[in-house]
Coordinates of C-alpha atoms and ligand atoms in Angstrom, one line a residue:
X2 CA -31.5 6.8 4.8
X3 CA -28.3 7.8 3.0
X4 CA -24.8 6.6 4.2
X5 CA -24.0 10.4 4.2
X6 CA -26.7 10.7 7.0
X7 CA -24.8 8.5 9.2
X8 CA -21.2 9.4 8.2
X9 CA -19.5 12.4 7.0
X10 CA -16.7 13.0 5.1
X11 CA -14.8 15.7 6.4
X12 CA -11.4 16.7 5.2
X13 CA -10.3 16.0 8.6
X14 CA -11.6 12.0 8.7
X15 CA -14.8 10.6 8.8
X16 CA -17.2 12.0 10.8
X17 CA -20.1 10.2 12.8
X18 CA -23.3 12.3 13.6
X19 CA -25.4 10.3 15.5
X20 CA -22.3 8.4 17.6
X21 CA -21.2 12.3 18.4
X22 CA -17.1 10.5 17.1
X23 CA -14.7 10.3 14.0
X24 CA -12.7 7.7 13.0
X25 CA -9.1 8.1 12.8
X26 CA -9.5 12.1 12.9
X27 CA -6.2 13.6 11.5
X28 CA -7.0 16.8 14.3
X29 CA -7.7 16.8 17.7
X30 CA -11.5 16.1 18.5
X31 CA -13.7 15.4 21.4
X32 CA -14.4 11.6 20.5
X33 CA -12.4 9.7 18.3
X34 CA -12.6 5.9 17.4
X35 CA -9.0 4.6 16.3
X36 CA -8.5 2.0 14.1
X37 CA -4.4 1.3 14.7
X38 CA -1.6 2.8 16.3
X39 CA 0.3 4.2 13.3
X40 CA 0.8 7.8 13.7
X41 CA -1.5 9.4 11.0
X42 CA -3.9 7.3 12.3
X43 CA -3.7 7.6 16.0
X44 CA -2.9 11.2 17.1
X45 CA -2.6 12.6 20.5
X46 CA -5.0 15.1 21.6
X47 CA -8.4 14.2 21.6
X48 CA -10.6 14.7 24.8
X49 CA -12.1 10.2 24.6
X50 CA -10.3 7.7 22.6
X51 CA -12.1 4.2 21.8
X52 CA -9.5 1.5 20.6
X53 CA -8.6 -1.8 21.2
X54 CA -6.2 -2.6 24.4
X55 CA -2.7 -2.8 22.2
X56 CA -4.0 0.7 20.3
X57 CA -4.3 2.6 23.7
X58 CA -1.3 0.9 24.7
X59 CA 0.8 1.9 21.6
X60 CA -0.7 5.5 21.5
X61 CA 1.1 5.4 25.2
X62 CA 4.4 4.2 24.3
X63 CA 4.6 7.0 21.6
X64 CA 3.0 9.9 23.1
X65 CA 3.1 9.4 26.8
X66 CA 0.3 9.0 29.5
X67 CA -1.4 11.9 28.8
X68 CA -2.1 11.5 25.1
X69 CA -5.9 11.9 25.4
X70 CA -8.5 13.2 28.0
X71 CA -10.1 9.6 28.7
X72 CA -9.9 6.5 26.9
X73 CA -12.0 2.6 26.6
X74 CA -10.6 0.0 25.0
X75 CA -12.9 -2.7 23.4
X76 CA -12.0 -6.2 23.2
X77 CA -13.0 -7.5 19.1
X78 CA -16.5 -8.1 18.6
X79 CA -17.6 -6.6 21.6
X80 CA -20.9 -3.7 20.7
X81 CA -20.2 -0.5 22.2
X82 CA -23.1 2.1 22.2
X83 CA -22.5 5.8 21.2
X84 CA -24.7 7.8 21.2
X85 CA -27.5 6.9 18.2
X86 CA -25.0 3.8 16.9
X87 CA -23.8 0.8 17.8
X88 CA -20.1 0.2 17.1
X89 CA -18.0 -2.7 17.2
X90 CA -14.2 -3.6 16.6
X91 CA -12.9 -6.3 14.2
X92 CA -9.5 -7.2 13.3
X93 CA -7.8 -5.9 9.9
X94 CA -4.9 -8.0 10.0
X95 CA -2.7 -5.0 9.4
X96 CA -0.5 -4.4 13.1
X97 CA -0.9 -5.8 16.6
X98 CA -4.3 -4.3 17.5
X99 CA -5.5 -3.3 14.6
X100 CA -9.3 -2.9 13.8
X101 CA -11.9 -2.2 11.4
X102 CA -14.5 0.0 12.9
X103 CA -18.6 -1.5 12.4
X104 CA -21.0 1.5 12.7
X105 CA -24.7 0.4 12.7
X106 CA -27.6 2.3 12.9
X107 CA -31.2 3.2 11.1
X108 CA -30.2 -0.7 9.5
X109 CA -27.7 0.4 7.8
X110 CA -23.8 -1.3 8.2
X111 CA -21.0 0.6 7.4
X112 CA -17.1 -1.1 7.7
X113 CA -14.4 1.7 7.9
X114 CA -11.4 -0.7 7.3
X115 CA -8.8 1.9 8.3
X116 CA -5.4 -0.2 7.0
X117 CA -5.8 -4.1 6.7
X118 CA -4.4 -7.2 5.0
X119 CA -6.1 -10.3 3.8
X120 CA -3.0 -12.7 4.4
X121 CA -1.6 -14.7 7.3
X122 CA 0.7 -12.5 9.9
X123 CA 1.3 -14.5 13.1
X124 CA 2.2 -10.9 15.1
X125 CA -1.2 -9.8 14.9
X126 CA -4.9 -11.6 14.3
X127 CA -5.9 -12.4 11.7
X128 CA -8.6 -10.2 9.5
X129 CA -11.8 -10.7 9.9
X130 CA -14.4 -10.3 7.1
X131 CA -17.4 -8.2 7.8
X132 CA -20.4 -8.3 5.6
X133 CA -21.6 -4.2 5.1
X134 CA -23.6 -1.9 3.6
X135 CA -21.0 0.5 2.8
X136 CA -17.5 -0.5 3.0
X137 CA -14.5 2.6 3.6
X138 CA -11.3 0.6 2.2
X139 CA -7.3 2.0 2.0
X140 CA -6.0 2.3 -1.2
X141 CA -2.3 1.9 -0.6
X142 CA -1.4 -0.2 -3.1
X143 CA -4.6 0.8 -5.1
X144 CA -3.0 -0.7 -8.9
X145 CA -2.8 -3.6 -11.2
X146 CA 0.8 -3.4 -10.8
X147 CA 1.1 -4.0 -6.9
X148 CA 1.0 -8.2 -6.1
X149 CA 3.2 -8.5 -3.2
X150 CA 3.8 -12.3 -3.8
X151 CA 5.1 -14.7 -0.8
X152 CA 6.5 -13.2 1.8
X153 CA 8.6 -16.2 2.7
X154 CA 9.9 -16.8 -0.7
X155 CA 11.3 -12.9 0.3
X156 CA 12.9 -14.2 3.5
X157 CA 14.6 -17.2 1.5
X158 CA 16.1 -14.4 -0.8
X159 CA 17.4 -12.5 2.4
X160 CA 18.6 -15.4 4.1
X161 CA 20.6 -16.5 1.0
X162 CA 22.4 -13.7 1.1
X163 CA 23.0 -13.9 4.6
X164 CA 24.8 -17.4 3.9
X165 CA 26.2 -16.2 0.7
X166 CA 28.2 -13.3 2.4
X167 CA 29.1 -14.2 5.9
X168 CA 31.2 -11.4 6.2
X169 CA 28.4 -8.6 5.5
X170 CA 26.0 -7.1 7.8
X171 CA 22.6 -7.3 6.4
X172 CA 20.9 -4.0 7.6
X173 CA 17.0 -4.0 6.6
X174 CA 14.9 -1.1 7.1
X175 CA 11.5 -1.3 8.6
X176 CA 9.0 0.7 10.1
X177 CA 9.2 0.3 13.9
X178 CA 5.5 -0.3 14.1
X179 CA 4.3 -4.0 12.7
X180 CA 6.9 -4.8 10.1
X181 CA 10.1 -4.9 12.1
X182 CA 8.0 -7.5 14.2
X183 CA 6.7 -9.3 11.1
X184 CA 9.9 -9.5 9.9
X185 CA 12.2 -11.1 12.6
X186 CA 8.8 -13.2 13.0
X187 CA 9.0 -14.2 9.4
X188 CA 12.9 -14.7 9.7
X189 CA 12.1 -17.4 13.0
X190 CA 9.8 -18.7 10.8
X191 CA 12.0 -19.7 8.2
X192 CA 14.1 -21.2 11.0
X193 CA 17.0 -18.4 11.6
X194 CA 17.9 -19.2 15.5
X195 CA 20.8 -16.4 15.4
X196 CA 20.0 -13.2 17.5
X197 CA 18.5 -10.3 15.4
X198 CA 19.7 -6.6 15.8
X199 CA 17.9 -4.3 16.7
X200 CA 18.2 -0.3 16.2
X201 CA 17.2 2.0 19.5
X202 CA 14.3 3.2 17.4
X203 CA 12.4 -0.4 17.0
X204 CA 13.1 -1.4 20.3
X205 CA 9.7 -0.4 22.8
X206 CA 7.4 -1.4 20.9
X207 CA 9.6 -4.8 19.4
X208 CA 9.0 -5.5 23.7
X209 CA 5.7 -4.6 23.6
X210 CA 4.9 -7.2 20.7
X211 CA 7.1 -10.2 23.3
X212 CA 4.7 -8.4 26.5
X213 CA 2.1 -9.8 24.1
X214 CA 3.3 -12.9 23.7
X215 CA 4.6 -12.7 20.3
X216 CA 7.5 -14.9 20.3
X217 CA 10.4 -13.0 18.7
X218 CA 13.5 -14.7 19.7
X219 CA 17.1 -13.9 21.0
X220 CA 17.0 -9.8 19.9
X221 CA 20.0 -7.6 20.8
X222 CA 20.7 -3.8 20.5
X223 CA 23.0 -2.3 17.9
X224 CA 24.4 -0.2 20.7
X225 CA 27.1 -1.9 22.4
X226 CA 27.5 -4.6 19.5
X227 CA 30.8 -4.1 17.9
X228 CA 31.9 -4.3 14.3
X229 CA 33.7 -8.0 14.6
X230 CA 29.8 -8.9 16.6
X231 CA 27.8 -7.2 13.3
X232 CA 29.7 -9.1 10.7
X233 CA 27.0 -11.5 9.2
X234 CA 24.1 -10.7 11.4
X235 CA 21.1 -9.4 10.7
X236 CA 20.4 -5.7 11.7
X237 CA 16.6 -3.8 11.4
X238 CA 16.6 -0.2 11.8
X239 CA 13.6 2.5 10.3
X240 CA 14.1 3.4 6.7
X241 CA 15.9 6.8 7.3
X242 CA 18.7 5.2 9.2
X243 CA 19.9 3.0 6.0
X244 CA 21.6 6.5 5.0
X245 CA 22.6 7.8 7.9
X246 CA 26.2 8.1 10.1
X247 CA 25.0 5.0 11.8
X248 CA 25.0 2.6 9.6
X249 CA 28.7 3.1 9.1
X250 CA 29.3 1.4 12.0
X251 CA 28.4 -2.5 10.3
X252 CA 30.9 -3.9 8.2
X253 CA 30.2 -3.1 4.7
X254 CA 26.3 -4.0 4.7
X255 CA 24.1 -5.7 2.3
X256 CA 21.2 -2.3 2.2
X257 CA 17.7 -4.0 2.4
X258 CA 14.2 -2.4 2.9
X259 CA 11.0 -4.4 3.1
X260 CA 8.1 -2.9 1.8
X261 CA 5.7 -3.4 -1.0
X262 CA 7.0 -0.7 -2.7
X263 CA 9.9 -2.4 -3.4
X264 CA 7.9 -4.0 -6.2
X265 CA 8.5 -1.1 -8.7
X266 CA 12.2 -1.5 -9.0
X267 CA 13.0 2.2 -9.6
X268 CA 11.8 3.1 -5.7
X269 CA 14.9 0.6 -4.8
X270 CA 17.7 2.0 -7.0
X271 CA 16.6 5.3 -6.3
X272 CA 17.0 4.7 -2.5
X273 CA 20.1 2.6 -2.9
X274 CA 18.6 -0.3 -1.6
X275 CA 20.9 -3.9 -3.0
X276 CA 18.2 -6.2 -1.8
X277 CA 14.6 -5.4 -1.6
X278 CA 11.8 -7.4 0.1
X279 CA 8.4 -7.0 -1.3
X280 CA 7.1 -7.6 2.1
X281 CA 3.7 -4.9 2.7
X282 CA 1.2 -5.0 6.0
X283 CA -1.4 -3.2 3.0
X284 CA -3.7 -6.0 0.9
X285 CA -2.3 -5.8 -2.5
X286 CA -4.6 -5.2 -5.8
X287 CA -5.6 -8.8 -5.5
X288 CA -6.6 -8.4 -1.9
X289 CA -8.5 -5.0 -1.9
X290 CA -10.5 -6.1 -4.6
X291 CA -11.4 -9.5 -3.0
X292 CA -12.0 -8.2 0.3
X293 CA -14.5 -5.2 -1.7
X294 CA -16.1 -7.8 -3.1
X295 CA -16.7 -10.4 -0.5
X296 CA -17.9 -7.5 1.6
X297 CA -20.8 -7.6 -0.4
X298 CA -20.9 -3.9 0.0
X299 CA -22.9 -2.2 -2.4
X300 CA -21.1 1.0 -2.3
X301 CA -17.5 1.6 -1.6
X302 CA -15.4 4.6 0.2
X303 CA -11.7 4.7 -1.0
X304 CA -9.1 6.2 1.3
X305 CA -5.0 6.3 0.7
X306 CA -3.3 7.8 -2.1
X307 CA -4.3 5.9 -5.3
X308 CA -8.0 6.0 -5.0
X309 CA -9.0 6.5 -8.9
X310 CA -8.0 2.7 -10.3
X311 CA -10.0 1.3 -7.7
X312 CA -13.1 3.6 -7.5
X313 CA -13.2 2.9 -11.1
X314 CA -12.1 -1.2 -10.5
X315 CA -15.7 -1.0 -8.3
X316 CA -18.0 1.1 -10.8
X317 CA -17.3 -1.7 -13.4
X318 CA -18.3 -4.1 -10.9
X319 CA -21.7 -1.7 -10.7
X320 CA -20.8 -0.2 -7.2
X321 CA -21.5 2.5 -6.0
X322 CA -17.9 4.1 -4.9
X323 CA -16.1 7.3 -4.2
X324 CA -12.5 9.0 -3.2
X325 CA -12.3 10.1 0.3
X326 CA -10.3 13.2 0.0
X327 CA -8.6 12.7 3.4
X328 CA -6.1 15.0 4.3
X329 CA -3.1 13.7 6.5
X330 CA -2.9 9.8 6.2
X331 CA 0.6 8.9 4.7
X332 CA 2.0 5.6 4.4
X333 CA 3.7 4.0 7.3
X334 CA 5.6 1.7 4.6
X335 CA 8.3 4.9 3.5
X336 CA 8.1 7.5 6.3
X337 CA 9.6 9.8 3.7
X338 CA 6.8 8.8 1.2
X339 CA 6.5 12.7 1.2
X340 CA 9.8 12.7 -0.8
X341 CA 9.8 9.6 -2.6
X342 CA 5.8 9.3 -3.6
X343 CA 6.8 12.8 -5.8
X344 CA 9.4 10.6 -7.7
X345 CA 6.8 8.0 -9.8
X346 CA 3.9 7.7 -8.0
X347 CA 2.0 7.8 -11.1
X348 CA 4.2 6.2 -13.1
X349 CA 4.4 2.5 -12.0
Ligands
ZN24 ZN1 -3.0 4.2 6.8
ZN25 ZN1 -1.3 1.7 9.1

C-alpha cells in the first residue's frame, strides 16, 4: 500500500479516497476535514465539515450560520470513523482550535499538520507530537534564515519603547485571527496591566478567545477613544490598517508589525514599519525540521510557499519527501503576502 492509495494530492488539497473527505480543500466539496479557522484554510461552502468545536465556531463568526451543509466537531484525540479510515484530531499549537489531522488505514499513519508551532502559546494548546508514517508539514518559514528567537525578549523591545516615548501611540499590526490574542497575551505576560486597544476588525474573535477563557485583560475599542486617551497606549489593528486614514487618528505612532517576517529586515523598511516583532504562530527552520524528524516519518509532504529547502533538508536526512503543489493557501502572517512575497521572497 502506497500513501498515494490513501491520499491524493489534488491541486485543490488533499484528497482522501477511502474516508470519501479532503483536508483543508481550497474549493467547495461534499466532506471536508479542517484543520484551523484561517481563511485559506477554512472556506465556506462545503456540504459536512469535521473540525474541532473553536474551528466550527470561528468558521461561524466569519462566514455566518450557514457556512456549510452539516457540521461535527471532535474533541482532540477522539477517533472518528469515515468511511474506510479512522481519523483523529491533535493539536498543532498554531491558533485557538487548531489541529493536525491523523488518517489511519490499511496500517498505514499519515499526519497532515495543516499550520503548527512547536513553542509555548498560552491562547491555544499546546502541539502535540504524533508519531506517522507519512508526515504533510507547512513550509512557511521553510529556510535557514528564518529563527524566530524569544518572543518575550520581542515584547521587552515593545514595551521599552512604550516607556521610552510616553507620548506616542504604539499601533502594532496583527492578524485578527491568533496573533492579536498572542500578543496582548504575551504583553500581560510580561506584566502590562494598562488597557490594550483594539481595532473594530480584531474585536469578535479577540471575545471569542475571553468566551474561551483566555484571559486577555482590560481591552478597549479604538472607536470612541480620543487622541489625548491614545497617547502612549498600545493599539492592534490588521496589517492593512497601519497605512490607512485611520491610523491618523493616534498621536504620531510608533508603526509596529509582528510577524516572523519581520526577520528579513528589508520586509520592514519596505512596509514602513519603525519597530518590528519577530513574533510567527509558523515553527521556524529549527522547529519544522525537529518536528519532521521526531515524527519519525519516513516520508514527508511539504505544503506552503518555500517547499524546495526543506524537501531537499529531508532527502539528505534519507526521506522520502515531496512539494505539494497546493493552490490557494497564503499566509495569514501578511494578508497582502500576494504583494509583498513578489518583493524578495527568494532572496532572503
Ligand atoms: Zn496555512
Ligand atoms: Zn494558519
Amino acid at each position: 500500500m502506497r500513501p498515494e492509495d490513501i491520499l491524493v494530492p489534488t491541486p485543490s488539497g488533499v484528497c482522501c479516497k477511502r474516508g470519501g473527505f479532503f483536508v483543508d480543500p481550497t474549493r467547495a466539496v461534499d466532506k471536508a476535514v479542517i484543520t484551523h479557522g484561517h481563511s485559506d484554510h477554512a472556506r465556506a461552502g462545503h456540504g459536512a465539515v469535521l473540525a474541532t468545536q473553536e474551528t466550527l465556531d470561528l468558521m461561524r463568526l466569519r462566514y455566518g450560520e450557514n457556512f456549510a451543509g452539516t457540521t461535527q466537531a471532535a474533541r482532540y484525540g477522539e477517533t472518528i470513523k469515515l468511511g474506510e479510515a479512522r481519523v483523529s484530531l491533535h493539536p498543532a499549537g498554531h491558533v485557538l482550535g487548531s489541529a493536525q489531522v491523523a488518517i489511519e488505514t490499511s496500517g498505514l499513519r499519515i499526519v497532515a499538520s495543516g499550520d503548527y508551532k512547536n513553542i509555548a502559546d498560552p491562547t491555544c494548546a499546546p502541539f502535540e507530537l504524533v508519531r506517522c508514517d507519512v508526515f504533510i508539514t507547512e513550509a512557511t518559514f521553510g529556510l535557514p534564515v528564518f529563527r524566530h528567537g524569544d518572543p518575550d525578549g520581542e515584547i521587552a523591545k515593545l514595551l521599552h519603547s512604550v516607556a521610552l516615548f510616553p507620548e506616542r501611540a504604539h499601533l502594532i499590526g496583527v492578524y485578527s485571527l491568533g496573533k492579536a490574542q498572542r500578543v496582548i497575551s504575551l504583553i500581560r505576560k510580561a506584566g502590562y496591566d494598562r488597557p490594550v486597544y483594539l481595532h473594530g476588525a480584531l474585536e469578535s474573535i479577540t471575545r471569542y478567545y475571553e468566551s474561551r477563557g483566555i484571559a486577555l485583560g482590560e481591552l478597549r475599542a479604538v472607536r470612541g477613544a480620543g487622541k489625548a486617551e491614545l497617547a502612549g497606549a498600545i493599539a492592534l489593528c490588521p496589517p492593512s490598517a497601519l497605512k490607512e486614514l485611520w491610523s491618523r487618528r493616534f498621536p504620531d505612532p510608533v508603526t509596529s508589525f509582528a510577524s516572523g517576517w519581520m526577520r528579513v529586515r528589508a520586509r520592514a523598511r519596505q512596509r514602513g514599519v519603525e519597530l518590528p516583532l519577530v513574533i510567527s504562530d509558523h515553527a521556524d527552520w529549527d522547529g519544522l525540521t525537529a518536528t519532521i524528524a521526531a515524527t519519525g516519518a519516513a516520508e514527508v509532504w511539504v505544503t506552503h510557499g518555500q517547499e524546495d529547502a526543506l524537501v531537499h533538508w529531508c532527502m539528505t536526512r534519507g526521506l522520502k519527501a515531496r512539494p505539494l503543489d497546493i493552490v490557494g493557501y497564503g499566509d495569514e502572517e501578511l494578508e497582502d503576502s500576494a504583494s509583498v512575497r513578489d518583493g524578495d521572497g527568494k532572496a532572503s
